[in-house]
Amino acid sequence: MARINANYQKLRAGYLFPEIGRRVRAFEAEHADARVIRLGIGDVTLPLAPAIVKAFRDAVDEMGTTSGFRGYGPEQGYDFLQDAIREHDFTSRGVSLDRDEIFISDGSKCDTGNVQEIFGAECTVAVTDPVYPVYVDTSVMAGRSGAAGSDGRFAGIHYLVANEANGFVPEPPASRVDLAFLCTPNNPTGAVATREQLTRWVEWARRNDAVLLFDAAYEAYIQDSDLPRSIYEIDGAKQCAIEFRSLSKRAGFTGVRCAYTVVPKALTGTAPDGERIGVNALWLRRQTTKFNGVSYPVQCAAAAAYSPDGLKQTGEQIAHYMENARLLREGLGAAGFTVFGGLHAPYVWMRTPQGMGSWEFFDRLLAEAHVVGTPGAGFGPAGEGYLRLSAFNSRENVTLALDRILEAFGS
Ligand code: MLT
């Protein structure tokens, strides 16, 4: 009898974004003439930067020649991409990494889920609430939780509330936890952790022999160079943290797929007999067994994002999205809405007007302003009463969406 993984039955029926897509499609089917503006899922809208397109195209051409053809690539990614990453993302910030501490992959979403299998099933997990749903759902799939309660929280998972009182950056857990997901700049709230806050997280992880799963997918949106972009800018982090980075939001790769995960060789976990085992070797073992790498043209395209032209062009794209975030944040704020985020992240986190529930506001926003947001409750019970607006869109759409929101819900 092929028993299913019953952990899947604990999950809510659908993942958040497909559910939003379903509601939007249903609305559009009934209102064919409505021009719906999508500020829901955080998906980039600008085309790939010219430097990236050129490198991508050249690499495809190279693959079509006898001398330039390549089959399976190096397991952890091509040296040229690892070196560009090391130089630009780490050395420039005072962090030294070895090449073999960087694993090129096809996405941080996959990596944050997959990484769990190198840790024991009995490991406990902490997440913030609200949270990127992938951390919770993959923890549930891996059997690290009990059933969901009536508030949507899963038994056995430690939820750390991110709210207005703590600036949406919770302190580390008070109790012992083995694995802790931390995303900064944060999806969904747009909050960013300071050096002091991250230092407390690293100290906590080291004291508790816990592993921090640090998701820095939005680091390119940090506007203040004093704010840390990598957890490894904090002393001692190499002993306790894995970092996830992505080209999705930073270089428009949501459809191209390229990311990387850093697993320092100094990071160890405990075997059942108490022996300390290097986590880097386990992740290499996992990846080489279950993953065949990212294609050569995609890695060339990714490396081009780090070239002088690529950095300039993608920097302009980020500035475009951040200007959208500013318009949303300031426009809504000036009209009396309570808004957060949008300063170092492409997400604006707004309190729903008149104390409306998140999904109620989502539905009314769609029906009355033809604007799609993401209901805060979809990110966890502490997101109830909020809605996330994504800055990934054209200037025209963002200003039009803002006008419509103010018209429909402004006082
Ligand atoms: C989001 O909207 O939260 C993101 O697009 C999801 C993701 O990056 O997977």
CSV table of C-alpha atoms and ligand atoms in Angstrom, one decimal:
chain,number,residue,atom,x,y,z
A,1,MET,CA,0.0,0.0,0.0
A,2,ALA,CA,1.5,3.3,-1.1
A,3,ARG,CA,0.7,5.4,2.0
A,4,ILE,CA,0.9,9.1,1.3
A,5,ASN,CA,3.0,11.5,3.4
A,6,ALA,CA,0.2,12.3,5.9
A,7,ASN,CA,1.9,15.6,6.8
A,8,TYR,CA,0.5,17.0,3.6
A,9,GLN,CA,-3.0,16.5,5.0
A,10,LYS,CA,-2.1,19.0,7.8
A,11,LEU,CA,-1.6,21.8,5.3
A,12,ARG,CA,-4.1,24.3,4.2
A,13,ALA,CA,-5.7,23.2,0.9
A,14,GLY,CA,-3.7,25.6,-1.3
A,15,TYR,CA,-0.6,27.7,-1.3
A,16,LEU,CA,-1.3,31.4,-0.7
A,17,PHE,CA,-0.5,32.8,-4.2
A,18,PRO,CA,-2.5,30.3,-6.3
A,19,GLU,CA,-5.5,31.0,-4.0
A,20,ILE,CA,-5.1,34.7,-4.8
A,21,GLY,CA,-4.7,34.0,-8.5
A,22,ARG,CA,-7.9,31.9,-8.3
A,23,ARG,CA,-9.9,34.8,-6.8
A,24,VAL,CA,-8.5,37.3,-9.3
A,25,ARG,CA,-9.3,35.1,-12.2
A,26,ALA,CA,-12.9,34.7,-10.9
A,27,PHE,CA,-13.2,38.4,-10.6
A,28,GLU,CA,-11.9,39.0,-14.1
A,29,ALA,CA,-14.2,36.4,-15.6
A,30,GLU,CA,-17.2,38.4,-14.2
A,31,HIS,CA,-15.7,41.9,-15.0
A,32,ALA,CA,-14.1,41.6,-18.4
A,33,ASP,CA,-13.7,45.3,-18.7
A,34,ALA,CA,-12.0,45.9,-15.3
A,35,ARG,CA,-8.3,46.8,-15.6
A,36,VAL,CA,-6.9,44.9,-12.7
A,37,ILE,CA,-3.6,46.1,-11.3
A,38,ARG,CA,-1.5,43.4,-9.6
A,39,LEU,CA,0.4,44.4,-6.5
A,40,GLY,CA,0.0,40.9,-5.0
A,41,ILE,CA,2.7,38.3,-5.6
A,42,GLY,CA,6.1,39.9,-5.5
A,43,ASP,CA,7.0,39.2,-9.1
A,44,VAL,CA,9.3,41.5,-11.1
A,45,THR,CA,7.9,43.2,-14.1
A,46,LEU,CA,10.8,44.9,-15.9
A,47,PRO,CA,12.5,43.0,-18.7
A,48,LEU,CA,16.0,41.5,-18.2
A,49,ALA,CA,18.7,44.1,-18.3
A,50,PRO,CA,20.6,44.3,-21.7
A,51,ALA,CA,23.9,43.1,-20.2
A,52,ILE,CA,22.2,40.0,-18.9
A,53,VAL,CA,20.3,39.3,-22.2
A,54,LYS,CA,23.6,39.6,-24.1
A,55,ALA,CA,25.4,37.2,-21.8
A,56,PHE,CA,22.5,34.8,-21.9
A,57,ARG,CA,22.3,34.9,-25.7
A,58,ASP,CA,26.1,34.5,-26.2
A,59,ALA,CA,26.1,31.5,-23.9
A,60,VAL,CA,23.3,29.8,-25.9
A,61,ASP,CA,25.3,30.5,-29.1
A,62,GLU,CA,28.4,29.0,-27.5
A,63,MET,CA,26.5,25.9,-26.5
A,64,GLY,CA,25.6,25.5,-30.2
A,65,THR,CA,29.2,25.1,-31.2
A,66,THR,CA,31.4,22.1,-31.0
A,67,SER,CA,34.1,23.9,-29.0
A,68,GLY,CA,31.7,25.7,-26.7
A,69,PHE,CA,29.3,23.0,-26.0
A,70,ARG,CA,29.0,21.9,-22.3
A,71,GLY,CA,27.2,19.0,-20.7
A,72,TYR,CA,26.8,18.7,-16.9
A,73,GLY,CA,28.4,21.6,-15.1
A,74,PRO,CA,30.4,21.6,-11.9
A,75,GLU,CA,28.2,20.5,-9.0
A,76,GLN,CA,28.2,23.7,-7.0
A,77,GLY,CA,28.2,26.0,-10.0
A,78,TYR,CA,30.8,27.5,-12.4
A,79,ASP,CA,33.8,29.2,-10.8
A,80,PHE,CA,33.1,32.4,-12.8
A,81,LEU,CA,29.8,32.8,-11.0
A,82,GLN,CA,31.0,31.8,-7.6
A,83,ASP,CA,33.9,34.2,-7.9
A,84,ALA,CA,31.6,37.1,-9.0
A,85,ILE,CA,29.3,36.4,-6.0
A,86,ARG,CA,32.2,36.2,-3.6
A,87,GLU,CA,33.7,39.4,-4.8
A,88,HIS,CA,30.6,41.5,-5.1
A,89,ASP,CA,28.4,40.1,-2.4
A,90,PHE,CA,30.9,39.2,0.3
A,91,THR,CA,34.5,40.5,-0.1
A,92,SER,CA,33.2,44.0,-0.7
A,93,ARG,CA,31.4,43.7,2.7
A,94,GLY,CA,34.4,42.4,4.5
A,95,VAL,CA,33.3,38.7,4.5
A,96,SER,CA,35.6,36.1,3.1
A,97,LEU,CA,34.1,32.9,1.8
A,98,ASP,CA,35.7,29.9,0.0
A,99,ARG,CA,34.3,29.0,-3.3
A,100,ASP,CA,33.1,25.7,-2.0
A,101,GLU,CA,30.9,27.4,0.6
A,102,ILE,CA,28.7,28.8,-2.2
A,103,PHE,CA,26.1,26.5,-3.9
A,104,ILE,CA,24.5,27.8,-7.0
A,105,SER,CA,20.9,26.7,-7.3
A,106,ASP,CA,17.6,27.4,-9.1
A,107,GLY,CA,15.9,29.2,-6.3
A,108,SER,CA,15.8,30.2,-2.6
A,109,LYS,CA,12.3,28.9,-2.2
A,110,CYS,CA,13.5,25.4,-3.1
A,111,ASP,CA,16.6,25.7,-1.0
A,112,THR,CA,14.9,26.9,2.1
A,113,GLY,CA,12.6,23.8,1.9
A,114,ASN,CA,15.2,21.3,0.8
A,115,VAL,CA,17.8,22.3,3.4
A,116,GLN,CA,15.6,20.8,6.1
A,117,GLU,CA,16.4,17.3,5.0
A,118,ILE,CA,19.9,17.5,6.2
A,119,PHE,CA,18.7,18.1,9.8
A,120,GLY,CA,17.1,15.5,12.0
A,121,ALA,CA,13.3,15.1,11.8
A,122,GLU,CA,13.1,15.8,15.5
A,123,CYS,CA,14.6,19.3,15.1
A,124,THR,CA,12.3,22.0,16.3
A,125,VAL,CA,11.6,25.1,14.1
A,126,ALA,CA,11.0,28.7,14.8
A,127,VAL,CA,9.5,31.2,12.4
A,128,THR,CA,8.3,34.8,12.6
A,129,ASP,CA,4.6,35.5,12.3
A,130,PRO,CA,3.8,36.8,9.8
A,131,VAL,CA,6.1,34.8,7.6
A,132,TYR,CA,6.9,33.7,4.1
A,133,PRO,CA,4.6,30.7,4.0
A,134,VAL,CA,7.2,28.4,2.4
A,135,TYR,CA,9.2,28.0,5.7
A,136,VAL,CA,6.1,26.8,7.6
A,137,ASP,CA,4.6,24.6,4.9
A,138,THR,CA,7.9,22.9,4.2
A,139,SER,CA,8.4,22.3,7.9
A,140,VAL,CA,5.0,20.8,8.1
A,141,MET,CA,5.7,18.6,5.0
A,142,ALA,CA,8.9,17.4,6.7
A,143,GLY,CA,7.0,16.3,9.7
A,144,ARG,CA,8.2,19.0,12.1
A,145,SER,CA,4.8,20.0,13.3
A,146,GLY,CA,1.5,18.7,14.7
A,147,ALA,CA,-1.9,19.7,13.3
A,148,ALA,CA,-3.0,23.2,12.6
A,149,GLY,CA,-5.0,24.8,15.4
A,150,SER,CA,-8.1,27.0,14.8
A,151,ASP,CA,-5.8,30.0,14.5
A,152,GLY,CA,-3.9,28.4,11.6
A,153,ARG,CA,-0.8,27.9,13.7
A,154,PHE,CA,0.8,24.5,13.7
A,155,ALA,CA,1.5,22.7,17.0
A,156,GLY,CA,5.2,22.2,17.6
A,157,ILE,CA,6.3,25.2,15.5
A,158,HIS,CA,7.5,28.2,17.5
A,159,TYR,CA,6.0,31.4,16.3
A,160,LEU,CA,7.7,34.7,17.1
A,161,VAL,CA,5.3,37.6,16.6
A,162,ALA,CA,6.4,40.4,14.4
A,163,ASN,CA,4.3,43.4,15.2
A,164,GLU,CA,4.2,47.2,15.4
A,165,ALA,CA,5.6,47.1,19.0
A,166,ASN,CA,8.8,45.4,17.9
A,167,GLY,CA,9.1,47.1,14.5
A,168,PHE,CA,8.3,43.7,12.9
A,169,VAL,CA,11.7,42.3,13.9
A,170,PRO,CA,11.2,39.9,16.8
A,171,GLU,CA,13.8,39.0,19.3
A,172,PRO,CA,15.2,35.4,19.2
A,173,PRO,CA,13.1,32.7,20.9
A,174,ALA,CA,13.2,32.5,24.7
A,175,SER,CA,13.1,28.7,24.6
A,176,ARG,CA,15.4,26.2,22.9
A,177,VAL,CA,14.8,25.7,19.2
A,178,ASP,CA,17.0,23.9,16.7
A,179,LEU,CA,16.3,25.7,13.4
A,180,ALA,CA,15.2,29.3,13.1
A,181,PHE,CA,14.1,31.0,9.8
A,182,LEU,CA,14.8,34.7,9.6
A,183,CYS,CA,14.1,36.8,6.5
A,184,THR,CA,15.5,40.3,6.3
A,185,PRO,CA,14.7,42.6,4.6
A,186,ASN,CA,11.5,40.9,5.5
A,187,ASN,CA,8.9,39.4,3.3
A,188,PRO,CA,6.1,40.3,4.0
A,189,THR,CA,6.5,43.3,6.3
A,190,GLY,CA,9.3,45.1,4.6
A,191,ALA,CA,11.1,45.5,7.9
A,192,VAL,CA,14.9,45.2,8.0
A,193,ALA,CA,17.0,44.0,11.0
A,194,THR,CA,19.8,46.2,12.3
A,195,ARG,CA,23.3,45.0,13.1
A,196,GLU,CA,22.5,44.9,16.8
A,197,GLN,CA,19.3,42.8,16.2
A,198,LEU,CA,21.2,40.4,14.1
A,199,THR,CA,24.0,40.2,16.6
A,200,ARG,CA,21.4,39.1,19.2
A,201,TRP,CA,20.2,36.4,16.9
A,202,VAL,CA,23.7,35.1,16.2
A,203,GLU,CA,24.5,35.1,19.9
A,204,TRP,CA,21.3,33.3,20.7
A,205,ALA,CA,22.0,30.7,18.0
A,206,ARG,CA,25.5,30.1,19.3
A,207,ARG,CA,24.3,29.8,22.9
A,208,ASN,CA,21.7,27.3,21.9
A,209,ASP,CA,23.6,25.4,19.3
A,210,ALA,CA,20.8,26.3,16.9
A,211,VAL,CA,21.1,27.0,13.1
A,212,LEU,CA,19.8,30.2,11.7
A,213,LEU,CA,18.3,29.9,8.2
A,214,PHE,CA,18.9,33.4,7.0
A,215,ASP,CA,16.9,34.4,3.9
A,216,ALA,CA,18.5,37.5,2.3
A,217,ALA,CA,16.6,37.3,-1.0
A,218,TYR,CA,15.8,41.1,-0.8
A,219,GLU,CA,19.2,42.4,0.4
A,220,ALA,CA,19.7,44.4,-2.8
A,221,TYR,CA,16.8,46.6,-1.7
A,222,ILE,CA,18.7,47.9,1.4
A,223,GLN,CA,19.3,51.6,0.9
A,224,ASP,CA,21.5,52.2,3.9
A,225,SER,CA,25.1,50.8,3.5
A,226,ASP,CA,25.5,50.6,7.3
A,227,LEU,CA,22.7,48.0,7.5
A,228,PRO,CA,24.1,44.4,7.2
A,229,ARG,CA,23.3,42.6,3.9
A,230,SER,CA,24.7,39.3,4.9
A,231,ILE,CA,24.4,37.5,8.2
A,232,TYR,CA,28.2,36.8,7.9
A,233,GLU,CA,28.8,40.5,8.6
A,234,ILE,CA,28.0,39.5,12.2
A,235,ASP,CA,30.9,37.9,14.2
A,236,GLY,CA,30.3,34.2,14.8
A,237,ALA,CA,27.7,33.8,12.1
A,238,LYS,CA,29.7,31.3,10.1
A,239,GLN,CA,29.4,28.9,13.0
A,240,CYS,CA,25.6,29.1,13.2
A,241,ALA,CA,24.0,30.3,9.9
A,242,ILE,CA,23.1,29.3,6.4
A,243,GLU,CA,22.3,32.1,4.1
A,244,PHE,CA,20.0,32.1,1.0
A,245,ARG,CA,20.4,34.6,-1.8
A,246,SER,CA,18.6,35.0,-5.0
A,247,LEU,CA,18.8,36.8,-8.3
A,248,SER,CA,15.1,36.7,-8.6
A,249,LYS,CA,14.3,40.1,-7.2
A,250,ARG,CA,17.8,41.5,-7.5
A,251,ALA,CA,18.2,41.0,-11.3
A,252,GLY,CA,14.7,40.0,-12.5
A,253,PHE,CA,15.3,36.2,-12.5
A,254,THR,CA,12.0,35.0,-11.2
A,255,GLY,CA,11.4,33.4,-14.6
A,256,VAL,CA,15.0,32.6,-15.4
A,257,ARG,CA,15.8,30.9,-12.0
A,258,CYS,CA,19.1,31.3,-10.3
A,259,ALA,CA,20.0,31.7,-6.7
A,260,TYR,CA,22.7,30.5,-4.3
A,261,THR,CA,23.0,29.2,-0.8
A,262,VAL,CA,26.0,29.7,1.5
A,263,VAL,CA,26.9,26.9,3.8
A,264,PRO,CA,30.1,27.8,5.7
A,265,LYS,CA,32.5,25.0,6.5
A,266,ALA,CA,32.6,26.2,10.1
A,267,LEU,CA,29.0,25.2,10.6
A,268,THR,CA,28.4,21.9,12.3
A,269,GLY,CA,25.5,19.9,13.6
A,270,THR,CA,25.4,17.0,16.1
A,271,ALA,CA,25.2,13.3,15.1
A,272,PRO,CA,23.2,10.9,17.3
A,273,ASP,CA,26.4,9.8,18.9
A,274,GLY,CA,27.4,13.4,19.7
A,275,GLU,CA,30.0,13.7,17.0
A,276,ARG,CA,30.1,17.2,15.3
A,277,ILE,CA,29.5,16.9,11.6
A,278,GLY,CA,30.1,19.6,9.0
A,279,VAL,CA,26.9,20.7,7.4
A,280,ASN,CA,28.6,21.9,4.2
A,281,ALA,CA,29.5,18.3,3.3
A,282,LEU,CA,26.0,17.1,3.9
A,283,TRP,CA,24.5,19.8,1.7
A,284,LEU,CA,27.0,18.9,-1.0
A,285,ARG,CA,26.0,15.3,-0.7
A,286,ARG,CA,22.3,16.2,-0.9
A,287,GLN,CA,22.7,18.5,-3.9
A,288,THR,CA,25.0,16.2,-5.9
A,289,THR,CA,22.5,13.4,-5.4
A,290,LYS,CA,19.3,15.3,-6.1
A,291,PHE,CA,20.2,18.3,-8.2
A,292,ASN,CA,22.1,18.6,-11.5
A,293,GLY,CA,22.8,22.3,-11.3
A,294,VAL,CA,21.7,25.4,-13.1
A,295,SER,CA,22.2,25.6,-16.9
A,296,TYR,CA,25.4,27.2,-18.3
A,297,PRO,CA,23.5,30.0,-20.1
A,298,VAL,CA,21.6,30.9,-16.9
A,299,GLN,CA,24.8,31.0,-14.9
A,300,CYS,CA,26.4,33.3,-17.6
A,301,ALA,CA,23.4,35.5,-17.4
A,302,ALA,CA,23.7,35.6,-13.6
A,303,ALA,CA,27.4,36.4,-13.8
A,304,ALA,CA,26.5,39.3,-16.1
A,305,ALA,CA,24.4,40.8,-13.3
A,306,TYR,CA,27.6,41.3,-11.5
A,307,SER,CA,29.5,43.0,-14.4
A,308,PRO,CA,29.8,46.8,-14.3
A,309,ASP,CA,27.0,47.2,-16.9
A,310,GLY,CA,24.9,44.6,-15.2
A,311,LEU,CA,25.3,46.2,-11.8
A,312,LYS,CA,24.4,49.6,-13.2
A,313,GLN,CA,21.4,48.3,-15.1
A,314,THR,CA,20.0,46.2,-12.4
A,315,GLY,CA,20.7,49.0,-9.9
A,316,GLU,CA,18.4,51.2,-12.0
A,317,GLN,CA,15.7,48.6,-11.9
A,318,ILE,CA,15.9,48.3,-8.2
A,319,ALA,CA,15.7,52.1,-7.9
A,320,HIS,CA,12.6,52.0,-10.1
A,321,TYR,CA,10.9,49.5,-7.8
A,322,MET,CA,12.0,51.4,-4.7
A,323,GLU,CA,10.6,54.7,-6.1
A,324,ASN,CA,7.3,52.8,-6.5
A,325,ALA,CA,7.6,51.7,-2.9
A,326,ARG,CA,8.2,55.3,-1.8
A,327,LEU,CA,5.1,56.5,-3.8
A,328,LEU,CA,2.9,53.8,-2.2
A,329,ARG,CA,4.3,54.4,1.3
A,330,GLU,CA,4.1,58.2,1.2
A,331,GLY,CA,0.9,58.4,-0.7
A,332,LEU,CA,-0.9,56.1,1.6
A,333,GLY,CA,0.7,57.6,4.7
A,334,ALA,CA,-0.3,61.2,3.6
A,335,ALA,CA,-3.9,60.0,3.2
A,336,GLY,CA,-4.0,58.7,6.8
A,337,PHE,CA,-3.3,55.0,6.3
A,338,THR,CA,-0.9,53.4,8.6
A,339,VAL,CA,2.0,51.9,6.6
A,340,PHE,CA,5.2,50.2,7.3
A,341,GLY,CA,8.1,48.8,5.2
A,342,GLY,CA,9.0,50.1,1.7
A,343,LEU,CA,12.2,51.7,2.9
A,344,HIS,CA,14.6,48.9,2.4
A,345,ALA,CA,12.3,46.4,0.7
A,346,PRO,CA,10.0,46.3,-2.2
A,347,TYR,CA,7.0,45.6,0.0
A,348,VAL,CA,4.7,48.0,1.8
A,349,TRP,CA,2.8,46.6,4.7
A,350,MET,CA,-0.4,48.5,5.4
A,351,ARG,CA,-2.9,48.3,8.2
A,352,THR,CA,-6.3,47.6,6.8
A,353,PRO,CA,-8.7,50.6,7.0
A,354,GLN,CA,-11.5,50.6,9.5
A,355,GLY,CA,-10.2,47.5,11.2
A,356,MET,CA,-11.3,45.3,8.3
A,357,GLY,CA,-10.1,41.7,8.2
A,358,SER,CA,-7.3,41.0,5.7
A,359,TRP,CA,-9.2,38.9,3.3
A,360,GLU,CA,-12.2,41.2,3.5
A,361,PHE,CA,-10.0,44.1,2.5
A,362,PHE,CA,-8.4,42.0,-0.2
A,363,ASP,CA,-11.8,41.3,-1.7
A,364,ARG,CA,-13.0,44.9,-1.4
A,365,LEU,CA,-9.8,46.2,-2.8
A,366,LEU,CA,-10.2,43.9,-5.8
A,367,ALA,CA,-13.9,44.7,-6.2
A,368,GLU,CA,-13.8,48.5,-5.6
A,369,ALA,CA,-10.3,49.5,-6.7
A,370,HIS,CA,-9.4,46.6,-9.1
A,371,VAL,CA,-6.2,46.3,-7.2
A,372,VAL,CA,-4.7,43.1,-6.0
A,373,GLY,CA,-2.7,43.0,-2.7
A,374,THR,CA,-1.8,40.1,-0.5
A,375,PRO,CA,-3.8,39.7,2.6
A,376,GLY,CA,-1.6,39.8,5.7
A,377,ALA,CA,-3.5,36.8,7.3
A,378,GLY,CA,-2.1,34.7,4.4
A,379,PHE,CA,1.3,35.0,6.1
A,380,GLY,CA,0.1,33.9,9.5
A,381,PRO,CA,-2.4,34.9,12.2
A,382,ALA,CA,-0.3,37.9,13.3
A,383,GLY,CA,-0.7,39.3,9.7
A,384,GLU,CA,-4.4,39.6,10.3
A,385,GLY,CA,-5.5,43.3,9.9
A,386,TYR,CA,-2.7,44.0,7.4
A,387,LEU,CA,-2.3,43.9,3.6
A,388,ARG,CA,1.0,43.7,1.7
A,389,LEU,CA,1.4,45.8,-1.5
A,390,SER,CA,4.2,44.9,-3.8
A,391,ALA,CA,6.2,47.6,-5.6
A,392,PHE,CA,7.0,45.4,-8.5
A,393,ASN,CA,5.1,47.1,-11.3
A,394,SER,CA,5.2,50.0,-13.8
A,395,ARG,CA,5.2,53.5,-12.5
A,396,GLU,CA,1.9,54.1,-14.3
A,397,ASN,CA,0.2,51.1,-12.7
A,398,VAL,CA,1.5,52.0,-9.2
A,399,THR,CA,0.3,55.6,-9.4
A,400,LEU,CA,-3.0,54.5,-10.8
A,401,ALA,CA,-3.4,51.8,-8.1
A,402,LEU,CA,-2.6,54.4,-5.5
A,403,ASP,CA,-5.2,56.8,-6.9
A,404,ARG,CA,-7.8,54.1,-6.9
A,405,ILE,CA,-7.1,53.0,-3.3
A,406,LEU,CA,-7.3,56.6,-2.1
A,407,GLU,CA,-10.6,57.1,-4.0
A,408,ALA,CA,-12.2,53.9,-2.7
A,409,PHE,CA,-10.9,53.9,0.8
A,410,GLY,CA,-9.4,57.3,1.6
A,411,SER,CA,-11.4,59.3,4.2
B,1,MLT,C1,6.1,36.8,-2.6
B,1,MLT,O1,5.2,37.4,-3.3
B,1,MLT,O2,6.0,36.6,-1.4
B,1,MLT,C2,7.2,36.2,-3.4
B,1,MLT,O3,7.1,36.4,-4.7
B,1,MLT,C3,7.2,34.7,-3.2
B,1,MLT,C4,8.5,34.2,-3.7
B,1,MLT,O4,9.5,34.9,-3.8
B,1,MLT,O5,8.5,33.0,-3.8
